[in-house]
């Protein structure tokens, strides 16, 4: 398996993604040429804080279209594509989300935004001649419970601890002393 490009679906592809696409596709093609069976995968990091910020940013611009000005959240997204997503959201859903601040409404905005950006990224890569056998969604790991079950399994090993409200993996247990560079 060769996993490459794997841009977050929070905006259009940039030059670095193009370089990753060319390099990853070249590696996959060379492996095929030398007789290997190759599976090309694009991993979408479509869960977590950056996707929440995307949804909040699109929602802020969407509300502005209906005369309800809201600031884009700190760490949010400001590109012209956010305005375009807000306009597309309004075209598809009208004013449905203007007064609706429910989790379901935010989830619809999140899903809509990610879907639109994924379609744009996929189209750009297709134009570039790069194709994938699989598009793997990080959200599927959360939806099917694998993230939670893996975390629970790690907790049972004693290699996980909580510090300052965050869960950490005790990686030093696998390397010897902290800072060791001898493998």
Tab-separated table of N, CA and C in Angstrom:
chain	number	residue	atom	x	y	z
A	1	UNK	N	0.845	-1.177	0.000
A	1	UNK	CA	0.000	0.000	0.000
A	1	UNK	C	0.893	1.244	0.000
A	2	UNK	N	0.519	2.197	-0.813
A	2	UNK	CA	1.177	3.502	-0.825
A	2	UNK	C	0.102	4.527	-0.492
A	3	UNK	N	0.295	5.197	0.629
A	3	UNK	CA	-0.644	6.240	1.066
A	3	UNK	C	0.045	7.573	0.792
A	4	UNK	N	-0.639	8.435	0.032
A	4	UNK	CA	0.007	9.696	-0.323
A	4	UNK	C	-1.014	10.794	-0.580
A	5	UNK	N	-0.521	11.999	-0.656
A	5	UNK	CA	-1.236	13.276	-0.713
A	5	UNK	C	-1.927	13.506	0.623
A	6	UNK	N	-3.020	12.807	0.883
A	6	UNK	CA	-3.702	12.817	2.172
A	6	UNK	C	-3.819	14.207	2.783
A	7	UNK	N	-4.287	15.143	1.986
A	7	UNK	CA	-4.500	16.513	2.456
A	7	UNK	C	-5.738	16.569	3.341
A	8	UNK	N	-5.684	17.383	4.375
A	8	UNK	CA	-6.884	17.600	5.177
A	8	UNK	C	-7.955	18.225	4.291
A	9	UNK	N	-9.195	17.803	4.439
A	9	UNK	CA	-10.260	18.405	3.627
A	9	UNK	C	-10.748	19.718	4.232
A	10	UNK	N	-9.792	20.636	4.440
A	10	UNK	CA	-10.126	21.936	5.023
A	10	UNK	C	-9.864	23.076	4.049
A	11	UNK	N	-9.483	22.736	2.833
A	11	UNK	CA	-9.229	23.764	1.838
A	11	UNK	C	-8.756	23.144	0.545
A	12	UNK	N	-8.543	23.980	-0.455
A	12	UNK	CA	-8.065	23.485	-1.748
A	12	UNK	C	-6.655	22.906	-1.626
A	13	UNK	N	-6.285	22.099	-2.598
A	13	UNK	CA	-4.921	21.582	-2.645
A	13	UNK	C	-3.961	22.724	-2.959
A	14	UNK	N	-2.740	22.631	-2.440
A	14	UNK	CA	-1.718	23.629	-2.737
A	14	UNK	C	-0.526	22.949	-3.409
A	15	UNK	N	0.488	23.712	-3.711
A	15	UNK	CA	1.648	23.216	-4.442
A	15	UNK	C	2.293	22.014	-3.750
A	16	UNK	N	2.382	22.057	-2.435
A	16	UNK	CA	2.968	20.936	-1.694
A	16	UNK	C	2.188	19.647	-1.907
A	17	UNK	N	0.862	19.752	-1.947
A	17	UNK	CA	0.042	18.565	-2.211
A	17	UNK	C	0.304	18.036	-3.617
A	18	UNK	N	0.499	18.948	-4.571
A	18	UNK	CA	0.816	18.533	-5.934
A	18	UNK	C	2.127	17.762	-5.988
A	19	UNK	N	3.109	18.237	-5.239
A	19	UNK	CA	4.400	17.550	-5.164
A	19	UNK	C	4.224	16.165	-4.533
A	20	UNK	N	3.414	16.095	-3.462
A	20	UNK	CA	3.153	14.800	-2.819
A	20	UNK	C	2.440	13.850	-3.776
A	21	UNK	N	1.518	14.388	-4.576
A	21	UNK	CA	0.784	13.563	-5.542
A	21	UNK	C	1.741	12.990	-6.586
A	22	UNK	N	2.611	13.834	-7.123
A	22	UNK	CA	3.556	13.386	-8.151
A	22	UNK	C	4.517	12.344	-7.584
A	23	UNK	N	5.052	12.604	-6.403
A	23	UNK	CA	6.008	11.680	-5.791
A	23	UNK	C	5.336	10.351	-5.429
A	24	UNK	N	4.194	10.419	-4.765
A	24	UNK	CA	3.499	9.197	-4.364
A	24	UNK	C	3.081	8.351	-5.550
A	25	UNK	N	2.566	8.998	-6.584
A	25	UNK	CA	2.141	8.260	-7.771
A	25	UNK	C	3.344	7.651	-8.487
A	26	UNK	N	4.461	8.374	-8.510
A	26	UNK	CA	5.679	7.840	-9.133
A	26	UNK	C	6.181	6.614	-8.367
A	27	UNK	N	6.182	6.684	-7.043
A	27	UNK	CA	6.615	5.536	-6.233
A	27	UNK	C	5.704	4.337	-6.482
A	28	UNK	N	4.388	4.575	-6.477
A	28	UNK	CA	3.434	3.490	-6.722
A	28	UNK	C	3.639	2.887	-8.111
A	29	UNK	N	3.866	3.727	-9.101
A	29	UNK	CA	4.081	3.241	-10.469
A	29	UNK	C	5.371	2.442	-10.584
A	30	UNK	N	6.428	2.894	-9.918
A	30	UNK	CA	7.690	2.147	-9.931
A	30	UNK	C	7.533	0.787	-9.263
A	31	UNK	N	6.804	0.753	-8.159
A	31	UNK	CA	6.556	-0.531	-7.491
A	31	UNK	C	5.783	-1.478	-8.407
A	32	UNK	N	4.776	-0.950	-9.097
A	32	UNK	CA	4.014	-1.777	-10.041
A	32	UNK	C	4.910	-2.266	-11.182
A	33	UNK	N	5.736	-1.388	-11.698
A	33	UNK	CA	6.622	-1.713	-12.807
A	33	UNK	C	7.594	-2.835	-12.434
A	34	UNK	N	7.979	-2.885	-11.143
A	34	UNK	CA	8.908	-3.928	-10.687
A	34	UNK	C	8.179	-5.179	-10.211
A	35	UNK	N	6.869	-5.234	-10.444
A	35	UNK	CA	6.131	-6.464	-10.180
A	35	UNK	C	5.299	-6.504	-8.915
A	36	UNK	N	5.314	-5.453	-8.140
A	36	UNK	CA	4.533	-5.433	-6.909
A	36	UNK	C	3.077	-5.101	-7.199
A	37	UNK	N	2.193	-5.680	-6.396
A	37	UNK	CA	0.785	-5.297	-6.443
A	37	UNK	C	0.633	-4.091	-5.518
A	38	UNK	N	0.121	-3.002	-6.039
A	38	UNK	CA	0.076	-1.742	-5.290
A	38	UNK	C	-1.361	-1.292	-5.072
A	39	UNK	N	-1.621	-0.864	-3.858
A	39	UNK	CA	-2.916	-0.289	-3.485
A	39	UNK	C	-2.645	1.172	-3.141
A	40	UNK	N	-3.242	2.103	-3.888
A	40	UNK	CA	-3.046	3.538	-3.659
A	40	UNK	C	-4.147	4.050	-2.735
A	41	UNK	N	-3.726	4.706	-1.652
A	41	UNK	CA	-4.709	5.175	-0.670
A	41	UNK	C	-4.526	6.660	-0.376
A	42	UNK	N	-5.647	7.343	-0.247
A	42	UNK	CA	-5.709	8.737	0.195
A	42	UNK	C	-6.418	8.714	1.544
A	43	UNK	N	-5.722	9.152	2.583
A	43	UNK	CA	-6.276	9.175	3.936
A	43	UNK	C	-6.818	10.573	4.210
A	44	UNK	N	-8.126	10.669	4.427
A	44	UNK	CA	-8.750	11.953	4.747
A	44	UNK	C	-8.828	12.132	6.249
A	45	UNK	N	-8.138	13.159	6.749
A	45	UNK	CA	-8.194	13.500	8.162
A	45	UNK	C	-9.431	14.377	8.358
A	46	UNK	N	-10.584	13.724	8.368
A	46	UNK	CA	-11.859	14.449	8.385
A	46	UNK	C	-12.521	14.436	9.758
A	47	UNK	N	-11.731	14.356	10.802
A	47	UNK	CA	-12.269	14.380	12.161
A	47	UNK	C	-11.365	15.278	13.006
A	48	UNK	N	-11.918	15.837	14.044
A	48	UNK	CA	-11.094	16.599	14.959
A	48	UNK	C	-11.265	18.102	14.865
A	49	UNK	N	-10.375	18.788	15.540
A	49	UNK	CA	-10.463	20.230	15.727
A	49	UNK	C	-10.450	21.006	14.418
A	50	UNK	N	-9.589	20.611	13.467
A	50	UNK	CA	-9.503	21.388	12.224
A	50	UNK	C	-10.808	21.328	11.449
A	51	UNK	N	-11.517	20.220	11.529
A	51	UNK	CA	-12.800	20.097	10.832
A	51	UNK	C	-13.870	20.895	11.573
A	52	UNK	N	-13.783	20.923	12.904
A	52	UNK	CA	-14.699	21.770	13.680
A	52	UNK	C	-14.509	23.239	13.295
A	53	UNK	N	-13.245	23.671	13.169
A	53	UNK	CA	-12.951	25.061	12.787
A	53	UNK	C	-13.452	25.360	11.375
A	54	UNK	N	-13.346	24.384	10.481
A	54	UNK	CA	-13.870	24.549	9.130
A	54	UNK	C	-15.374	24.800	9.182
A	55	UNK	N	-16.097	23.960	9.909
A	55	UNK	CA	-17.555	24.101	10.001
A	55	UNK	C	-17.937	25.442	10.623
A	56	UNK	N	-17.226	25.849	11.679
A	56	UNK	CA	-17.520	27.126	12.334
A	56	UNK	C	-17.240	28.299	11.394
A	57	UNK	N	-16.179	28.188	10.600
A	57	UNK	CA	-15.825	29.255	9.654
A	57	UNK	C	-16.878	29.382	8.563
A	58	UNK	N	-17.295	28.253	8.001
A	58	UNK	CA	-18.327	28.270	6.962
A	58	UNK	C	-19.628	28.796	7.544
A	59	UNK	N	-19.957	28.372	8.758
A	59	UNK	CA	-21.203	28.828	9.399
A	59	UNK	C	-21.184	30.345	9.602
A	60	UNK	N	-20.044	30.889	10.032
A	60	UNK	CA	-19.941	32.338	10.242
A	60	UNK	C	-20.197	33.089	8.932
A	61	UNK	N	-19.597	32.642	7.843
A	61	UNK	CA	-19.804	33.301	6.547
A	61	UNK	C	-21.226	33.075	6.032
A	62	UNK	N	-21.780	31.909	6.279
A	62	UNK	CA	-23.162	31.590	5.899
A	62	UNK	C	-24.124	32.539	6.610
A	63	UNK	N	-23.947	32.728	7.913
A	63	UNK	CA	-24.828	33.621	8.670
A	63	UNK	C	-24.730	35.047	8.145
A	64	UNK	N	-23.529	35.460	7.726
A	64	UNK	CA	-23.347	36.790	7.154
A	64	UNK	C	-24.173	37.009	5.898
A	65	UNK	N	-24.403	35.950	5.148
A	65	UNK	CA	-25.235	36.054	3.943
A	65	UNK	C	-26.680	36.401	4.281
A	66	UNK	N	-27.074	36.133	5.519
A	66	UNK	CA	-28.437	36.398	5.970
A	66	UNK	C	-28.492	37.573	6.951
A	67	UNK	N	-27.436	38.417	6.922
A	67	UNK	CA	-27.423	39.626	7.731
A	67	UNK	C	-27.032	39.428	9.181
A	68	UNK	N	-26.566	38.264	9.528
A	68	UNK	CA	-26.159	37.976	10.907
A	68	UNK	C	-24.645	37.817	10.932
A	69	UNK	N	-23.954	38.915	11.114
A	69	UNK	CA	-22.492	38.895	11.068
A	69	UNK	C	-21.926	38.177	12.287
A	70	UNK	N	-21.031	37.240	12.041
A	70	UNK	CA	-20.322	36.532	13.105
A	70	UNK	C	-18.855	36.470	12.731
A	71	UNK	N	-18.015	36.518	13.742
A	71	UNK	CA	-16.575	36.424	13.521
A	71	UNK	C	-16.193	34.980	13.217
A	72	UNK	N	-15.218	34.836	12.350
A	72	UNK	CA	-14.626	33.511	12.152
A	72	UNK	C	-13.872	33.199	13.439
A	73	UNK	N	-13.980	31.976	13.938
A	73	UNK	CA	-13.338	31.649	15.210
A	73	UNK	C	-11.815	31.744	15.129
A	74	UNK	N	-11.197	31.948	16.281
A	74	UNK	CA	-9.744	31.963	16.343
A	74	UNK	C	-9.229	30.626	15.814
A	75	UNK	N	-8.261	30.695	14.925
A	75	UNK	CA	-7.728	29.478	14.320
A	75	UNK	C	-8.594	28.944	13.193
A	76	UNK	N	-9.624	29.723	12.817
A	76	UNK	CA	-10.522	29.303	11.744
A	76	UNK	C	-9.920	29.569	10.376
A	77	UNK	N	-10.723	29.356	9.358
A	77	UNK	CA	-10.277	29.469	7.969
A	77	UNK	C	-10.875	30.716	7.329
A	78	UNK	N	-10.042	31.439	6.545
A	78	UNK	CA	-10.440	32.742	6.019
A	78	UNK	C	-10.414	32.855	4.501
A	79	UNK	N	-10.024	31.853	3.791
A	79	UNK	CA	-9.877	31.954	2.341
A	79	UNK	C	-11.190	32.233	1.628
A	80	UNK	N	-11.079	32.675	0.385
A	80	UNK	CA	-12.254	32.941	-0.443
A	80	UNK	C	-13.109	31.688	-0.588
A	81	UNK	N	-12.468	30.532	-0.535
A	81	UNK	CA	-13.215	29.282	-0.662
A	81	UNK	C	-14.225	29.100	0.475
A	82	UNK	N	-13.988	29.724	1.621
A	82	UNK	CA	-14.952	29.660	2.735
A	82	UNK	C	-16.223	30.408	2.341
A	83	UNK	N	-16.053	31.575	1.709
A	83	UNK	CA	-17.221	32.318	1.211
A	83	UNK	C	-17.977	31.495	0.169
A	84	UNK	N	-17.232	30.841	-0.723
A	84	UNK	CA	-17.865	30.018	-1.758
A	84	UNK	C	-18.630	28.847	-1.144
A	85	UNK	N	-18.048	28.226	-0.116
A	85	UNK	CA	-18.751	27.136	0.572
A	85	UNK	C	-20.025	27.645	1.237
A	86	UNK	N	-19.940	28.825	1.865
A	86	UNK	CA	-21.117	29.413	2.522
A	86	UNK	C	-22.215	29.690	1.502
A	87	UNK	N	-21.829	30.206	0.345
A	87	UNK	CA	-22.815	30.480	-0.710
A	87	UNK	C	-23.451	29.182	-1.217
A	88	UNK	N	-22.646	28.154	-1.398
A	88	UNK	CA	-23.177	26.856	-1.841
A	88	UNK	C	-24.098	26.255	-0.789
A	89	UNK	N	-23.729	26.423	0.473
A	89	UNK	CA	-24.566	25.937	1.577
A	89	UNK	C	-25.922	26.635	1.550
A	90	UNK	N	-25.903	27.950	1.340
A	90	UNK	CA	-27.154	28.721	1.276
A	90	UNK	C	-27.993	28.305	0.071
A	91	UNK	N	-27.331	28.030	-1.050
A	91	UNK	CA	-28.067	27.582	-2.243
A	91	UNK	C	-28.762	26.251	-1.988
A	92	UNK	N	-28.083	25.358	-1.300
A	92	UNK	CA	-28.636	24.015	-1.089
A	92	UNK	C	-29.643	23.950	0.056
A	93	UNK	N	-29.403	24.719	1.134
A	93	UNK	CA	-30.236	24.602	2.331
A	93	UNK	C	-31.049	25.852	2.652
A	94	UNK	N	-30.868	26.917	1.879
A	94	UNK	CA	-31.586	28.148	2.180
A	94	UNK	C	-31.176	28.686	3.540
A	95	UNK	N	-32.161	29.207	4.297
A	95	UNK	CA	-31.856	29.796	5.609
A	95	UNK	C	-32.044	28.796	6.754
A	96	UNK	N	-32.043	27.525	6.442
A	96	UNK	CA	-32.317	26.462	7.413
A	96	UNK	C	-31.459	26.543	8.673
A	97	UNK	N	-30.207	27.006	8.557
A	97	UNK	CA	-29.288	26.984	9.692
A	97	UNK	C	-29.121	28.342	10.371
A	98	UNK	N	-29.890	29.337	9.964
A	98	UNK	CA	-29.719	30.683	10.525
A	98	UNK	C	-30.038	30.699	12.016
A	99	UNK	N	-31.113	30.080	12.410
A	99	UNK	CA	-31.501	30.066	13.822
A	99	UNK	C	-31.207	28.738	14.506
A	100	UNK	N	-30.817	27.743	13.735
A	100	UNK	CA	-30.584	26.400	14.271
A	100	UNK	C	-29.122	26.240	14.665
A	101	UNK	N	-28.859	26.196	15.962
A	101	UNK	CA	-27.496	26.022	16.458
A	101	UNK	C	-27.295	24.636	17.057
A	102	UNK	N	-28.165	23.707	16.719
A	102	UNK	CA	-28.095	22.350	17.266
A	102	UNK	C	-26.862	21.608	16.747
A	103	UNK	N	-26.507	20.538	17.452
A	103	UNK	CA	-25.395	19.693	17.015
A	103	UNK	C	-25.666	19.126	15.627
A	104	UNK	N	-26.929	18.798	15.374
A	104	UNK	CA	-27.294	18.229	14.076
A	104	UNK	C	-27.060	19.235	12.948
A	105	UNK	N	-27.389	20.497	13.196
A	105	UNK	CA	-27.181	21.537	12.183
A	105	UNK	C	-25.691	21.730	11.908
A	106	UNK	N	-24.898	21.793	12.973
A	106	UNK	CA	-23.450	21.959	12.811
A	106	UNK	C	-22.868	20.750	12.082
A	107	UNK	N	-23.367	19.552	12.390
A	107	UNK	CA	-22.896	18.342	11.710
A	107	UNK	C	-23.229	18.381	10.219
A	108	UNK	N	-24.402	18.894	9.873
A	108	UNK	CA	-24.766	19.014	8.450
A	108	UNK	C	-23.835	19.989	7.734
A	109	UNK	N	-23.516	21.101	8.389
A	109	UNK	CA	-22.588	22.082	7.805
A	109	UNK	C	-21.208	21.455	7.651
A	110	UNK	N	-20.767	20.738	8.687
A	110	UNK	CA	-19.465	20.065	8.645
A	110	UNK	C	-19.431	19.063	7.483
A	111	UNK	N	-20.428	18.204	7.411
A	111	UNK	CA	-20.467	17.173	6.365
A	111	UNK	C	-20.521	17.787	4.969
A	112	UNK	N	-21.337	18.819	4.816
A	112	UNK	CA	-21.456	19.507	3.531
A	112	UNK	C	-20.108	20.090	3.117
A	113	UNK	N	-19.443	20.782	4.041
A	113	UNK	CA	-18.171	21.440	3.742
A	113	UNK	C	-17.099	20.426	3.374
A	114	UNK	N	-16.998	19.362	4.159
A	114	UNK	CA	-15.998	18.327	3.881
A	114	UNK	C	-16.286	17.662	2.538
A	115	UNK	N	-17.550	17.352	2.274
A	115	UNK	CA	-17.912	16.718	1.001
A	115	UNK	C	-17.515	17.605	-0.184
A	116	UNK	N	-17.835	18.890	-0.105
A	116	UNK	CA	-17.502	19.816	-1.200
A	116	UNK	C	-15.995	19.910	-1.417
A	117	UNK	N	-15.247	20.018	-0.329
A	117	UNK	CA	-13.794	20.142	-0.460
A	117	UNK	C	-13.166	18.842	-0.941
A	118	UNK	N	-13.678	17.707	-0.494
A	118	UNK	CA	-13.178	16.418	-0.987
A	118	UNK	C	-13.424	16.297	-2.487
A	119	UNK	N	-14.620	16.679	-2.922
A	119	UNK	CA	-14.932	16.606	-4.359
A	119	UNK	C	-13.987	17.487	-5.166
A	120	UNK	N	-13.694	18.680	-4.651
A	120	UNK	CA	-12.769	19.586	-5.345
A	120	UNK	C	-11.364	18.992	-5.395
A	121	UNK	N	-10.896	18.463	-4.263
A	121	UNK	CA	-9.567	17.855	-4.231
A	121	UNK	C	-9.490	16.661	-5.178
A	122	UNK	N	-10.514	15.817	-5.145
A	122	UNK	CA	-10.535	14.633	-6.014
A	122	UNK	C	-10.517	15.036	-7.484
A	123	UNK	N	-11.262	16.072	-7.830
A	123	UNK	CA	-11.308	16.560	-9.208
A	123	UNK	C	-9.945	17.093	-9.641
A	124	UNK	N	-9.295	17.859	-8.753
A	124	UNK	CA	-7.964	18.392	-9.072
A	124	UNK	C	-6.967	17.260	-9.309
A	125	UNK	N	-6.999	16.242	-8.447
A	125	UNK	CA	-6.078	15.119	-8.598
A	125	UNK	C	-6.381	14.325	-9.866
A	126	UNK	N	-7.655	14.193	-10.184
A	126	UNK	CA	-8.045	13.512	-11.417
A	126	UNK	C	-7.504	14.272	-12.631
A	127	UNK	N	-7.613	15.603	-12.606
A	127	UNK	CA	-7.069	16.429	-13.692
A	127	UNK	C	-5.554	16.256	-13.816
A	128	UNK	N	-4.909	15.992	-12.683
A	128	UNK	CA	-3.462	15.810	-12.624
A	128	UNK	C	-3.072	14.389	-13.051
A	129	UNK	N	-4.064	13.520	-13.200
A	129	UNK	CA	-3.806	12.140	-13.610
A	129	UNK	C	-3.454	11.210	-12.472
A	130	UNK	N	-3.799	11.603	-11.247
A	130	UNK	CA	-3.515	10.783	-10.071
A	130	UNK	C	-4.822	10.182	-9.577
A	131	UNK	N	-4.818	8.850	-9.449
A	131	UNK	CA	-6.031	8.137	-9.041
A	131	UNK	C	-5.722	7.228	-7.855
A	132	UNK	N	-6.732	6.970	-7.056
A	132	UNK	CA	-6.574	6.161	-5.851
A	132	UNK	C	-7.512	4.964	-5.886
A	133	UNK	N	-7.084	3.891	-5.242
A	133	UNK	CA	-7.925	2.706	-5.091
A	133	UNK	C	-8.879	2.874	-3.916
A	134	UNK	N	-8.464	3.683	-2.944
A	134	UNK	CA	-9.282	3.843	-1.743
A	134	UNK	C	-9.104	5.243	-1.161
A	135	UNK	N	-10.208	5.774	-0.695
A	135	UNK	CA	-10.211	7.023	0.074
A	135	UNK	C	-10.648	6.627	1.476
A	136	UNK	N	-9.713	6.678	2.410
A	136	UNK	CA	-9.986	6.219	3.769
A	136	UNK	C	-10.296	7.422	4.646
A	137	UNK	N	-11.405	7.374	5.346
A	137	UNK	CA	-11.837	8.488	6.182
A	137	UNK	C	-11.477	8.248	7.645
A	138	UNK	N	-10.756	9.189	8.240
A	138	UNK	CA	-10.453	9.083	9.665
A	138	UNK	C	-11.733	8.965	10.479
A	139	UNK	N	-12.772	9.671	10.065
A	139	UNK	CA	-14.036	9.639	10.811
A	139	UNK	C	-14.590	8.225	10.930
A	140	UNK	N	-14.272	7.351	9.973
A	140	UNK	CA	-14.761	5.968	10.052
A	140	UNK	C	-14.163	5.243	11.251
A	141	UNK	N	-12.952	5.608	11.654
A	141	UNK	CA	-12.332	5.004	12.834
A	141	UNK	C	-13.065	5.401	14.109
A	142	UNK	N	-13.615	6.599	14.120
A	142	UNK	CA	-14.402	7.053	15.268
A	142	UNK	C	-15.794	6.445	15.215
A	143	UNK	N	-16.390	6.447	14.022
A	143	UNK	CA	-17.761	5.959	13.861
A	143	UNK	C	-17.898	4.483	14.205
A	144	UNK	N	-16.889	3.679	13.862
A	144	UNK	CA	-16.989	2.246	14.137
A	144	UNK	C	-16.423	1.858	15.500
A	145	UNK	N	-15.992	2.846	16.292
A	145	UNK	CA	-15.544	2.591	17.657
A	145	UNK	C	-14.100	2.153	17.790
A	146	UNK	N	-13.348	2.118	16.697
A	146	UNK	CA	-11.966	1.640	16.777
A	146	UNK	C	-11.060	2.551	17.597
A	147	UNK	N	-11.269	3.846	17.523
A	147	UNK	CA	-10.432	4.761	18.306
A	147	UNK	C	-10.635	4.492	19.793
A	148	UNK	N	-11.882	4.440	20.228
A	148	UNK	CA	-12.164	4.196	21.646
A	148	UNK	C	-11.700	2.820	22.095
A	149	UNK	N	-11.928	1.783	21.281
A	149	UNK	CA	-11.516	0.434	21.689
A	149	UNK	C	-9.991	0.322	21.753
A	150	UNK	N	-9.294	0.989	20.836
A	150	UNK	CA	-7.833	0.978	20.872
A	150	UNK	C	-7.319	1.707	22.104
A	151	UNK	N	-7.911	2.851	22.410
A	151	UNK	CA	-7.510	3.597	23.600
A	151	UNK	C	-7.748	2.772	24.860
A	152	UNK	N	-8.885	2.097	24.933
A	152	UNK	CA	-9.180	1.247	26.094
A	152	UNK	C	-8.174	0.102	26.196
A	153	UNK	N	-7.825	-0.509	25.076
A	153	UNK	CA	-6.841	-1.593	25.083
A	153	UNK	C	-5.481	-1.080	25.551
A	154	UNK	N	-5.094	0.112	25.096
A	154	UNK	CA	-3.824	0.695	25.532
A	154	UNK	C	-3.836	1.009	27.024
A	155	UNK	N	-4.973	1.468	27.532
A	155	UNK	CA	-5.078	1.757	28.968
A	155	UNK	C	-4.847	0.501	29.794
A	156	UNK	N	-5.281	-0.641	29.285
A	156	UNK	CA	-5.111	-1.910	29.999
A	156	UNK	C	-3.645	-2.323	30.093
A	157	UNK	N	-2.802	-1.815	29.198
A	157	UNK	CA	-1.389	-2.194	29.187
A	157	UNK	C	-0.575	-1.431	30.219
A	158	UNK	N	-1.102	-0.315	30.699
A	158	UNK	CA	-0.341	0.513	31.621
A	158	UNK	C	0.574	1.507	30.919
A	159	UNK	N	0.538	1.549	29.600
A	159	UNK	CA	1.394	2.458	28.842
A	159	UNK	C	0.708	3.778	28.517
A	160	UNK	N	-0.454	4.015	29.097
A	160	UNK	CA	-1.203	5.243	28.861
A	160	UNK	C	-1.419	5.925	30.209
A	161	UNK	N	-1.273	7.240	30.221
A	161	UNK	CA	-1.517	7.992	31.443
A	161	UNK	C	-2.164	9.329	31.096
A	162	UNK	N	-2.777	9.946	32.104
A	162	UNK	CA	-3.407	11.253	31.921
A	162	UNK	C	-2.526	12.293	32.597
A	163	UNK	N	-2.219	13.360	31.857
A	163	UNK	CA	-1.403	14.454	32.375
A	163	UNK	C	-1.995	15.756	31.863
A	164	UNK	N	-2.277	16.690	32.780
A	164	UNK	CA	-2.845	17.997	32.437
A	164	UNK	C	-4.103	17.866	31.583
A	165	UNK	N	-4.904	16.864	31.884
A	165	UNK	CA	-6.178	16.683	31.203
A	165	UNK	C	-6.106	15.993	29.852
A	166	UNK	N	-4.908	15.608	29.434
A	166	UNK	CA	-4.744	14.928	28.144
A	166	UNK	C	-4.268	13.498	28.368
A	167	UNK	N	-4.616	12.616	27.458
A	167	UNK	CA	-4.185	11.224	27.519
A	167	UNK	C	-2.902	11.078	26.711
A	168	UNK	N	-1.900	10.459	27.333
A	168	UNK	CA	-0.579	10.327	26.720
A	168	UNK	C	-0.189	8.856	26.626
A	169	UNK	N	0.636	8.530	25.631
A	169	UNK	CA	1.222	7.207	25.506
A	169	UNK	C	2.636	7.290	26.066
A	170	UNK	N	2.982	6.372	26.952
A	170	UNK	CA	4.278	6.371	27.622
A	170	UNK	C	5.339	5.774	26.682
A	171	UNK	N	5.744	6.545	25.672
A	171	UNK	CA	6.665	6.037	24.649
A	171	UNK	C	8.058	5.761	25.201
A	172	UNK	N	8.435	6.428	26.272
A	172	UNK	CA	9.761	6.193	26.842
A	172	UNK	C	9.904	4.758	27.325
A	173	UNK	N	8.803	4.087	27.592
A	173	UNK	CA	8.859	2.688	28.020
A	173	UNK	C	9.367	1.784	26.900
A	174	UNK	N	9.341	2.266	25.678
A	174	UNK	CA	9.759	1.459	24.537
A	174	UNK	C	11.157	1.805	24.040
A	175	UNK	N	11.763	2.876	24.574
A	175	UNK	CA	13.061	3.335	24.079
A	175	UNK	C	14.143	3.328	25.130
A	176	UNK	N	13.853	2.954	26.309
A	176	UNK	CA	14.848	3.089	27.356
A	176	UNK	C	14.740	4.475	27.953
A	177	UNK	N	15.868	5.119	28.211
A	177	UNK	CA	15.828	6.420	28.863
A	177	UNK	C	15.370	7.499	27.895
A	178	UNK	N	14.761	8.519	28.451
A	178	UNK	CA	14.244	9.631	27.646
A	178	UNK	C	15.391	10.289	26.886
A	179	UNK	N	15.139	10.535	25.606
A	179	UNK	CA	16.149	11.201	24.796
A	179	UNK	C	17.162	10.252	24.181
A	180	UNK	N	17.035	8.967	24.436
A	180	UNK	CA	17.963	7.995	23.874
A	180	UNK	C	17.870	7.995	22.354
A	181	UNK	N	19.019	7.938	21.686
A	181	UNK	CA	19.010	7.924	20.222
A	181	UNK	C	19.656	6.659	19.671
A	182	UNK	N	19.863	5.661	20.526
A	182	UNK	CA	20.552	4.454	20.059
A	182	UNK	C	19.593	3.336	19.654
A	183	UNK	N	18.349	3.706	19.357
A	183	UNK	CA	17.405	2.763	18.773
A	183	UNK	C	16.579	2.020	19.711
